[in-house]
Short mmCIF file of C-alpha atoms and ligand atoms in Angstrom, two decimals:
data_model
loop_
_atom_site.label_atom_id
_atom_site.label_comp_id
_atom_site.label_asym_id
_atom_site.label_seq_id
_atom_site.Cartn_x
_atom_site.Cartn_y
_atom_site.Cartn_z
CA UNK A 1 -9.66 -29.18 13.21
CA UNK A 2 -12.98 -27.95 13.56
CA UNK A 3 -12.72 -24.05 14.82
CA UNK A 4 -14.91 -23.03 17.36
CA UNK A 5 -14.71 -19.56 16.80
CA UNK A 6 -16.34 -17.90 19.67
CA UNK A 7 -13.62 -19.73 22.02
CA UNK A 8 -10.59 -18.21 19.39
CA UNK A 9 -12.43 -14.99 19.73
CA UNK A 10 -12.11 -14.67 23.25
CA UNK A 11 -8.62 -14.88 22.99
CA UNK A 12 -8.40 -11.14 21.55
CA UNK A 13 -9.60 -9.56 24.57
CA UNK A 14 -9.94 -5.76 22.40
CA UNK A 15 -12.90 -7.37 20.35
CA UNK A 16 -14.76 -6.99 24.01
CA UNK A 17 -14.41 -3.72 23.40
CA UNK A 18 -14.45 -3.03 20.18
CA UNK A 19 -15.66 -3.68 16.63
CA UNK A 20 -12.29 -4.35 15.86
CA UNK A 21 -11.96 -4.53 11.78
CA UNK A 22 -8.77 -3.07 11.03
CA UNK A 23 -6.80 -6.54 10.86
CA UNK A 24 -5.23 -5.10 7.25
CA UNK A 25 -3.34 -1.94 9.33
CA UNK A 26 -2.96 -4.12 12.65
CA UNK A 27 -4.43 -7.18 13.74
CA UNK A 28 -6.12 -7.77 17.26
CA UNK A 29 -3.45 -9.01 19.69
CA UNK A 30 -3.83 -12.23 20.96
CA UNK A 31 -3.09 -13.61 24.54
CA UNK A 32 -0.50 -15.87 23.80
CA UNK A 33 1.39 -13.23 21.12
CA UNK A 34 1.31 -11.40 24.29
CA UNK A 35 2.29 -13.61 26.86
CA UNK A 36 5.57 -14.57 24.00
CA UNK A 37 6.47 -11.06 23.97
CA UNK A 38 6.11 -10.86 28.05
CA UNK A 39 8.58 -14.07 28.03
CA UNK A 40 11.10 -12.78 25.99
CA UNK A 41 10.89 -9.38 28.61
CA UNK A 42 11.66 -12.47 31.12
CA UNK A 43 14.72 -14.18 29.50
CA UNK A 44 16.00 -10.36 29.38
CA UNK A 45 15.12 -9.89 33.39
CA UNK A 46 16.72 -13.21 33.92
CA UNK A 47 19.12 -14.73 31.51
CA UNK A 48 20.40 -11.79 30.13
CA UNK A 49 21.58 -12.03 26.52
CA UNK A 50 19.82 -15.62 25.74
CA UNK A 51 21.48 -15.69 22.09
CA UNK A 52 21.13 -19.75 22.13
CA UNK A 53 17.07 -19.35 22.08
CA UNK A 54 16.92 -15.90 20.13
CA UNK A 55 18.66 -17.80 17.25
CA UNK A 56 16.38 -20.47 17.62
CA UNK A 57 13.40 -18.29 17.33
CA UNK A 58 14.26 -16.93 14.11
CA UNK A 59 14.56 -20.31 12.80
CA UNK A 60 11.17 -20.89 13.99
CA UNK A 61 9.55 -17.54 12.50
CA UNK A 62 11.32 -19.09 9.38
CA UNK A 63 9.95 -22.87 9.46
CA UNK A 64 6.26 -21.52 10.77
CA UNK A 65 6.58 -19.41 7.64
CA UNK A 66 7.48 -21.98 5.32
CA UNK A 67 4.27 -24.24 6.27
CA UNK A 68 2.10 -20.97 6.32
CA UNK A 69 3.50 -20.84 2.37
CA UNK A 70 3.56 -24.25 1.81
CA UNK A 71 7.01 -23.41 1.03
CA UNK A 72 10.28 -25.06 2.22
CA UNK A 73 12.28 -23.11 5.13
CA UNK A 74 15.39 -22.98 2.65
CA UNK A 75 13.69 -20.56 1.06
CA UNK A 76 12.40 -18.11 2.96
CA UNK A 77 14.21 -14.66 4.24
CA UNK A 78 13.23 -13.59 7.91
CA UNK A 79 13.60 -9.64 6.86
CA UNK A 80 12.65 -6.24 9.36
CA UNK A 81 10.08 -5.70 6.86
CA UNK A 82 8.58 -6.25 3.06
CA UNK A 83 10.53 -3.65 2.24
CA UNK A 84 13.44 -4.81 3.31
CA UNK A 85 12.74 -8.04 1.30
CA UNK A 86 11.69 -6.15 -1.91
CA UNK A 87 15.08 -4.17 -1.29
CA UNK A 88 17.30 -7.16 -1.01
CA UNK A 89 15.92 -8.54 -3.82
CA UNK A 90 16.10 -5.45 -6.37
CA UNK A 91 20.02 -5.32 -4.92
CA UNK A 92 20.06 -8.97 -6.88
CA UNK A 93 18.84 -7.87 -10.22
CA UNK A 94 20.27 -6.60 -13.05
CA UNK A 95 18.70 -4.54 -15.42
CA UNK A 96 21.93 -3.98 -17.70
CA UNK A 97 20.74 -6.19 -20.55
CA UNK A 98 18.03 -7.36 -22.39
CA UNK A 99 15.27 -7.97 -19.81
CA UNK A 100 15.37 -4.22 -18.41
CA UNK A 101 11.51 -3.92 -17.50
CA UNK A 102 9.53 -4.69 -14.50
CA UNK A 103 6.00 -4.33 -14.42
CA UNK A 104 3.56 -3.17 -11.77
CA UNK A 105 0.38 -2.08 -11.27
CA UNK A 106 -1.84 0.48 -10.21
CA UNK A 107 -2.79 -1.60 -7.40
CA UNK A 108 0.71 -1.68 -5.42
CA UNK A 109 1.25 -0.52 -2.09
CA UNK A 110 3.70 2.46 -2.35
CA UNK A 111 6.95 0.92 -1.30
CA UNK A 112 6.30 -2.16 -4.38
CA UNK A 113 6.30 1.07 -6.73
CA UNK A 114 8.94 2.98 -5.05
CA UNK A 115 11.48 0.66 -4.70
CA UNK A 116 11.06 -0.60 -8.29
CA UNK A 117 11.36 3.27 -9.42
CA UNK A 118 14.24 3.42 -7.11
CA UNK A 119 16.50 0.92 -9.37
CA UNK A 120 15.60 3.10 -12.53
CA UNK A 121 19.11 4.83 -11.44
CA UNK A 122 20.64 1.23 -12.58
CA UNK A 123 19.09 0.99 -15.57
CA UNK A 124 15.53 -0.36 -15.06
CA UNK A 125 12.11 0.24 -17.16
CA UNK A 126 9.16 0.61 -14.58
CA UNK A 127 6.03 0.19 -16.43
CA UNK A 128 2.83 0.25 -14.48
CA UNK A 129 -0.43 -2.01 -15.93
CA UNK A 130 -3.48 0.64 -15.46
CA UNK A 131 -7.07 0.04 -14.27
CA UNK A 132 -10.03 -0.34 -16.60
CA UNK A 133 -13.05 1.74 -16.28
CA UNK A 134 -14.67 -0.66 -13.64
CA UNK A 135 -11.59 0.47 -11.49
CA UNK A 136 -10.57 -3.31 -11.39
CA UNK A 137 -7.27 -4.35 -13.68
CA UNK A 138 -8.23 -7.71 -15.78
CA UNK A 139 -5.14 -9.89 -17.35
CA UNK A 140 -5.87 -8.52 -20.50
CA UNK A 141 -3.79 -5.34 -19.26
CA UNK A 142 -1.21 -7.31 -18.30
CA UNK A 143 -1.10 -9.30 -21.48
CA UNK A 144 -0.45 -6.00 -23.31
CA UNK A 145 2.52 -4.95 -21.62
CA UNK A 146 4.00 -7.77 -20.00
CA UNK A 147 6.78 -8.65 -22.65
CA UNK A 148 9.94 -10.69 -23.65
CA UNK A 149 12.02 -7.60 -22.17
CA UNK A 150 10.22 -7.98 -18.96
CA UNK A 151 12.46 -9.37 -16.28
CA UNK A 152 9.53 -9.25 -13.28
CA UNK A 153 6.40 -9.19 -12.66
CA UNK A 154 5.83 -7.14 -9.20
CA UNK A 155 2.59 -7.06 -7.94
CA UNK A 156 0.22 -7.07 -4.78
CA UNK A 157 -2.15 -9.72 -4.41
CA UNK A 158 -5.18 -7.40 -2.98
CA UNK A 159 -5.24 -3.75 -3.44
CA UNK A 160 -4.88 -1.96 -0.17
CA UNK A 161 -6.95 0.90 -1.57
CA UNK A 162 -10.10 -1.28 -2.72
CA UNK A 163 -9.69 -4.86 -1.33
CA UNK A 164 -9.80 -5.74 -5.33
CA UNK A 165 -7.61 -9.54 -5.32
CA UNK A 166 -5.86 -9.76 -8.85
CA UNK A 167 -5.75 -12.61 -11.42
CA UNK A 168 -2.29 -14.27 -10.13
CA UNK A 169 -2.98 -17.67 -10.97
CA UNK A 170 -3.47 -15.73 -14.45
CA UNK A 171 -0.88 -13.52 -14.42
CA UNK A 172 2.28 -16.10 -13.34
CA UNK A 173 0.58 -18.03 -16.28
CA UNK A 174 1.88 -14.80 -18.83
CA UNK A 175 4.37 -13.96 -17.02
CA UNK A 176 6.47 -17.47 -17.22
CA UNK A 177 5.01 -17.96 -21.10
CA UNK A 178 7.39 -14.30 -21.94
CA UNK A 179 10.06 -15.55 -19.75
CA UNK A 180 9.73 -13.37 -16.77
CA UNK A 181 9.55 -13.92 -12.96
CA UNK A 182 6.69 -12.53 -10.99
CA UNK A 183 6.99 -11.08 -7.06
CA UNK A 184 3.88 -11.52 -5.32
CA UNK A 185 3.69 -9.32 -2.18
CA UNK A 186 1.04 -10.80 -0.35
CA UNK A 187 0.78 -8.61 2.49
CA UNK A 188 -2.74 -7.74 2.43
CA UNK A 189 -3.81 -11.65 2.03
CA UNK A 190 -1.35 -13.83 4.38
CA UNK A 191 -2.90 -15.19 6.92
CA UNK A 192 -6.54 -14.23 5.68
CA UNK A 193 -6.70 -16.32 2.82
CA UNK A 194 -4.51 -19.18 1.59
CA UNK A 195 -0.96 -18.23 -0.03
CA UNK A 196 -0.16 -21.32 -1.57
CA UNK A 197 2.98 -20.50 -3.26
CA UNK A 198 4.20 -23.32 -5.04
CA UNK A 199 0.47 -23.66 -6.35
CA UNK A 200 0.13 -19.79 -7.71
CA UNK A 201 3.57 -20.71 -8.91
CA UNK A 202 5.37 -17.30 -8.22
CA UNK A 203 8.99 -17.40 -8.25
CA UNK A 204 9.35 -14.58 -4.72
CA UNK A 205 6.85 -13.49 -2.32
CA UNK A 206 7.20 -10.60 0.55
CA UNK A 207 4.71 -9.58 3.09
CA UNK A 208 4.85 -9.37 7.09
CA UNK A 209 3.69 -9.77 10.49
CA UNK A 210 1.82 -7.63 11.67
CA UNK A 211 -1.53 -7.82 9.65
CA UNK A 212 -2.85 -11.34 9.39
CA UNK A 213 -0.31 -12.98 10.69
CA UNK A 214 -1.25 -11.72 14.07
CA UNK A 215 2.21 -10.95 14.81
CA UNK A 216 4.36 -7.83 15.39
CA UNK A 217 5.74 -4.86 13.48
CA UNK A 218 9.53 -5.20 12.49
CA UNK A 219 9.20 -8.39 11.41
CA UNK A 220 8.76 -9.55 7.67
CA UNK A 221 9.69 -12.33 4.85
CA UNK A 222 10.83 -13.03 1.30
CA UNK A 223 10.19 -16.06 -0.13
CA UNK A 224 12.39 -17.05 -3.16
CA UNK A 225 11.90 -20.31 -5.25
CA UNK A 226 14.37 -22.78 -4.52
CA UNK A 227 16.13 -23.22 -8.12
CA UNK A 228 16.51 -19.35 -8.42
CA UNK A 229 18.51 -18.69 -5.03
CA UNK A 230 22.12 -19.24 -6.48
CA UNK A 231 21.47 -17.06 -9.30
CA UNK A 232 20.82 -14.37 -7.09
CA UNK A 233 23.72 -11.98 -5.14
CA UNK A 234 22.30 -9.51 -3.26
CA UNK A 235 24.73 -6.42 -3.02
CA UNK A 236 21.87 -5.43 0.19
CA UNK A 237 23.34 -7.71 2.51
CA UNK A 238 24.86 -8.14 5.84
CA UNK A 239 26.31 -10.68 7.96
CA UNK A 240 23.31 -12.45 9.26
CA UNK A 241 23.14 -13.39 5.36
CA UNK A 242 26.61 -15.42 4.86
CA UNK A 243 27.21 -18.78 4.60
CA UNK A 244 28.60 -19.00 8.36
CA UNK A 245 27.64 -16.25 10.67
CA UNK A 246 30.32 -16.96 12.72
CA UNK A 247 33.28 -16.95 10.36
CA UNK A 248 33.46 -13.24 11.44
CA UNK A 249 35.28 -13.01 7.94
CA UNK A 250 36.05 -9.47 7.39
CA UNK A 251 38.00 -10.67 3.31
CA UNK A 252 35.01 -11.63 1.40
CA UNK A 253 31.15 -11.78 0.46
CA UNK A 254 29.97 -15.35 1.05
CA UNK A 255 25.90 -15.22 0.90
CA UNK A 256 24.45 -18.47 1.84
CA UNK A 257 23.27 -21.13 0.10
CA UNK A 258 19.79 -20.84 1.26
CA UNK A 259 17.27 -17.51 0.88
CA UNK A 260 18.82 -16.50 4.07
CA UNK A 261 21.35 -14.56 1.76
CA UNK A 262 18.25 -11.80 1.28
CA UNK A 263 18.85 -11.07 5.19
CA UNK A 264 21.23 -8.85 6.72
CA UNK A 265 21.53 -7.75 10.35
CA UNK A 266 21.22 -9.09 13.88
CA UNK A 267 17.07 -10.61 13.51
CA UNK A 268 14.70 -8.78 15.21
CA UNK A 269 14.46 -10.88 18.18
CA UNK A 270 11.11 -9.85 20.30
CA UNK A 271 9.35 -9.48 16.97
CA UNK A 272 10.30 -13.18 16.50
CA UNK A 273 8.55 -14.10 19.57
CA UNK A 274 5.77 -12.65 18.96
CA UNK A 275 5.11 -14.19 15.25
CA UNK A 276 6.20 -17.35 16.11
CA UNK A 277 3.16 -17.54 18.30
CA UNK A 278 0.55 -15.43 15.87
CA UNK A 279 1.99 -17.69 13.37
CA UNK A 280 0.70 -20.75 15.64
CA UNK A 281 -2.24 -19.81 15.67
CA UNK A 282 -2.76 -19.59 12.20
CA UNK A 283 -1.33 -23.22 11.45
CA UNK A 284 -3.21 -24.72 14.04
CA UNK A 285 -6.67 -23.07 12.38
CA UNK A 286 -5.43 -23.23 9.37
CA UNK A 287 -5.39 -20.85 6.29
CA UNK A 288 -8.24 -22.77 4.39
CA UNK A 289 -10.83 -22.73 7.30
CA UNK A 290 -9.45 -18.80 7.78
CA UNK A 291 -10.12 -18.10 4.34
CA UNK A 292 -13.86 -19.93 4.33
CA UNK A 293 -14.95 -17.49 7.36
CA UNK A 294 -13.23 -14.37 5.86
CA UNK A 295 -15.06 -14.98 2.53
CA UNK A 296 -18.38 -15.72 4.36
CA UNK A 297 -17.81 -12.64 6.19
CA UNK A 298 -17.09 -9.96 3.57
CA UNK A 299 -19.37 -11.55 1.66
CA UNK A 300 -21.88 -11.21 4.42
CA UNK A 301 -20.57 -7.23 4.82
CA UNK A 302 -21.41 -6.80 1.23
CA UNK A 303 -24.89 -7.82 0.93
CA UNK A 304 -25.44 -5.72 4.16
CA UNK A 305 -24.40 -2.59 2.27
CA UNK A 306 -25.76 -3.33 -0.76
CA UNK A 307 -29.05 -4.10 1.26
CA UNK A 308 -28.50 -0.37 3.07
CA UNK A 309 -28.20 1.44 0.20
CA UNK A 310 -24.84 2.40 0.65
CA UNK A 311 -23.01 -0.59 -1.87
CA UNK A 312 -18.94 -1.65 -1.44
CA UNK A 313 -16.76 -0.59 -4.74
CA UNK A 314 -14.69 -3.84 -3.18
CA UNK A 315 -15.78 -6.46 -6.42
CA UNK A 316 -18.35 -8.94 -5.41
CA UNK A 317 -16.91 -11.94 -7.33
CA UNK A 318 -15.65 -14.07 -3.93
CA UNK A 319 -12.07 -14.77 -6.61
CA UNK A 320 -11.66 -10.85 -6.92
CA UNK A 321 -11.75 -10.35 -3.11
CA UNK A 322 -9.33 -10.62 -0.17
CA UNK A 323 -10.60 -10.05 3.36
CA UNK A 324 -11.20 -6.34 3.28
CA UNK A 325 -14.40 -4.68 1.87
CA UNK A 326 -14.55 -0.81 0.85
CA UNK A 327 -17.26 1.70 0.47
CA UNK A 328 -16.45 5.34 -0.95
CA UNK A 329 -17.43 7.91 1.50
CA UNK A 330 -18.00 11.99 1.16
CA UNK A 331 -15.44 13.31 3.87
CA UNK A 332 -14.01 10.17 4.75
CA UNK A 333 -11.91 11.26 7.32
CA UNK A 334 -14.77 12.83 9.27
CA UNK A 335 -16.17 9.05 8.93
CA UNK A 336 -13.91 7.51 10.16
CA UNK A 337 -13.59 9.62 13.26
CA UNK A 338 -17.68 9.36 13.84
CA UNK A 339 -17.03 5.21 13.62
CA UNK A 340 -14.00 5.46 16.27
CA UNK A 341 -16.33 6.91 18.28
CA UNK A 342 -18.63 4.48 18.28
CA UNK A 343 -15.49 1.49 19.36
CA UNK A 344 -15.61 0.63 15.57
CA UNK A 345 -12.18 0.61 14.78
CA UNK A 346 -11.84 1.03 10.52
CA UNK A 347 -9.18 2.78 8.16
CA UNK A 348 -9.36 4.81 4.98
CA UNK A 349 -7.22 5.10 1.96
CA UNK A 350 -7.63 7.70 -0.49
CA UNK A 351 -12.22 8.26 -0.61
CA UNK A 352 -12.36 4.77 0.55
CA UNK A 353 -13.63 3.21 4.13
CA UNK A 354 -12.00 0.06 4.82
CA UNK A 355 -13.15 -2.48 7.07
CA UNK A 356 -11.19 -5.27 7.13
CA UNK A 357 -11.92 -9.11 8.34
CA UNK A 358 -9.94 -11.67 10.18
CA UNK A 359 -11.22 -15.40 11.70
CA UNK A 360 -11.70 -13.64 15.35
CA UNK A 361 -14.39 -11.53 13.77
CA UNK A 362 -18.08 -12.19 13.67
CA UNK A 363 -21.86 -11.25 12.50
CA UNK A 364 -21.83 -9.00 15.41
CA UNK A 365 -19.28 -6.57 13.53
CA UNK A 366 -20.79 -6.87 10.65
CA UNK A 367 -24.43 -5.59 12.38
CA UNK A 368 -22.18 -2.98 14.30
CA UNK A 369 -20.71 -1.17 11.27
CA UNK A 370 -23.95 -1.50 9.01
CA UNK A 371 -26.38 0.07 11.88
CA UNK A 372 -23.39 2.82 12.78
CA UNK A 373 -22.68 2.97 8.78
CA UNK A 374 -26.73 3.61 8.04
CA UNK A 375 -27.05 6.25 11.36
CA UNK A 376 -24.13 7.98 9.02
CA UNK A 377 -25.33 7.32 5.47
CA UNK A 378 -27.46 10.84 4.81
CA UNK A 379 -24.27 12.64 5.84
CA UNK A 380 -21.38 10.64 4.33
CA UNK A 381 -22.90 8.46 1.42
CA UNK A 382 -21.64 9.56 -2.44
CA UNK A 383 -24.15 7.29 -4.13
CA UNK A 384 -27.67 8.77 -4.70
CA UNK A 385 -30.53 6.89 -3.44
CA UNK A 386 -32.86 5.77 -6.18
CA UNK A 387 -35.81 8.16 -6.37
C1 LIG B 1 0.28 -4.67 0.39
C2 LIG B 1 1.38 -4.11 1.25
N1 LIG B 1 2.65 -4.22 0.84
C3 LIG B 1 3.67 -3.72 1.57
C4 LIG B 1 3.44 -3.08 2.75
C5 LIG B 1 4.60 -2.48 3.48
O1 LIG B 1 5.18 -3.36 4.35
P1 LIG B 1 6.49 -2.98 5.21
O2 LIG B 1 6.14 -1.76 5.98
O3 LIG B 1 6.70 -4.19 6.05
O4 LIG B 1 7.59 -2.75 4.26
C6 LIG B 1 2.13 -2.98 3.25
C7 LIG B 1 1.89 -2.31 4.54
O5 LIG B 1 0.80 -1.91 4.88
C8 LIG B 1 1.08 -3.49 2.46
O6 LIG B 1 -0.21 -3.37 2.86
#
């Protein structure tokens, strides 16, 4: 498929409005993840309880996920959230013998630290790799604490805080050679870029919907590497993760075969709607093309700042990037509130701006938040002009 973009664009009817760059909170909602989530408000009107279909949807959120991977449906969990994966996952290990560590890094979104901390009450080591003095973390700090009593490997793909992607290709690579498993979450990249995982070669994955998958909140996945599933019991689980749903079997634990064992409750049905058709949209682009334009775009974003004096602490290297570009700001709150202002929708994490890029967005953003970013850059700007 060739993508015309300026047709896909006009399917997001806020970027009329706005300079919409906040895909990496919430993407732009489409027409037709709209008109799913009006249909399922239909079926309610008019069917009722239309369990048949609702079933069916999760098992479409699950295949659509699968391809988006390039995994197999087997093994993928349809979870509320990452969380929720991370969670059911954790319940699965043990920590009670030699392999007792699991490694993060200063890059992880709070709840791919916290959870890991969390299981330190059943015995596991949480050791987190630290930034160099660039602010980026290079394999070399993994490769001095990843070790042969390291059990996993949990880490983000691209840093929420700085849009700075990680080595995984490099780190799996370590990881496997000390006999550990790695976790990718993904959350920040999905959907922007390609998530191939059999070809990073990570043994789980988690992220969601509702970034840039152009879905809904409440919805989320695990994916788990076929050959590891029946190793793993989750003690998180529920009855939307046995073997038969329907056995209504109130004697035993029987998880299922298939990653579906990392679920648990009744699926989150209008969130399944909605994903299965930002999920669509996605495929039908596809995640190479997706990931061409983001690159081009950030890229583009970038050069722009460096260009206005005002330069991104995002790295340059295209490899070290995922689809959202940073710049550190005095008052950054104050910032961001000027930009809403102007319809340029943004976020901020710690001193950072983030804008953050999806297919549906264009050259026209990237003009927007320069000429709004220079109107602000006396005020706001940490770095000194030269003299
Ligand atoms: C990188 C990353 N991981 C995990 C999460 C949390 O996901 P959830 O709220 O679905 O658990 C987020 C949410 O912003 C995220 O950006």
């Amino acid at each position: 498929m060739i993508a015309d973009f300026k047709a896909l664009r006009a399917r997001f009817p806020v970027l009329e409005r706005k300079t919409y760059l906040n895909s990496g909170s919430y993407c732009a909602l489409a027409d037709s993840v709209k008109a799913a989530i009006n249909s399922y408000m239909d079926d309610r009107l008019l069917v009722g309880a239309n369990w048949d279909v609702w079933v069916m949807k999760n098992e479409a959120v699950r295949s659509l996920m699968a391809q988006v991977l390039r995994a197999q449906p087997d093994e993928i969990a349809v979870t509320a959230s990452a969380s929720a994966g991370i969670n059911a996952l954790a319940s699965a290990c043990n920590f009670s013998g030699e392999r007792d560590k699991v490694i993060i890094s200063d890059f992880e979104f709070p709840t791919n630290a916290q959870i890991w901390h969390a299981q330190e009450l059943r015995g596991a080591k949480v050791v987190h790799v630290p930034r160099a003095a660039d602010g980026y973390i290079p394999l070399e700090n993994f490769e001095k604490l990843i070790d042969e009593r390291t059990q996993l490997v949990a880490v983000t793909q691209v840093c929420f805080r700085n849009g700075a992607r990680l080595d995984i290709p490099g780190i799996v690579k370590l990881a496997h050679s000390r006999g550990a498993k790695v976790l990718l979450d993904c959350y920040q990249a999905v959907g922007a870029l390609t998530v191939d995982v059999k070809q990073l070669d990570v043994d789980f994955a988690v992220g969601g919907m509702l970034k840039y998958l152009l879905g809904t909140a409440g919805l989320g996945f695990l994916y788990a590497r076929k050959e590891l599933i029946a190793g793993l019991v989750p003690t998180q689980t529920g009855w939307f993760a046995q073997a038969n749903i329907t056995a209504m079997d109130i004697t035993a634990n029987r998880p299922s075969p298939t990653a579906r064992r990392f679920e648990a409750g009744t699926p989150a049905v209008v969130n399944c709607y909605a994903a299965e058709a930002g999920l669509k949209i996605i495929l039908d682009i596809g995640t190479d093309i997706i990931q061409e334009r983001v690159t081009y775009l950030t890229r583009l974003c970038m050069d722009r700042l460096e260009e206005i004096g005002w330069p991104s602490i995002t790295p340059p290297q295209d490899e070290r990037r995922g689809p959202m570009v940073c710049v550190r700001a005095r008052e950054v709150a104050r910032l961001f509130a000027r930009l809403t202002e102007q319809d340029i929708v943004t976020s901020y994490r710690d001193d950072n701006l983030r804008a953050t890029f999806h297919f549906y967005n264009s050259e026209k953003d990237v003009d927007a938040l320069i000429e709004a970013l220079l109107g602000h850059r006396a005020e706001f700007c940490t770095v000194v002009p030269p003299a």
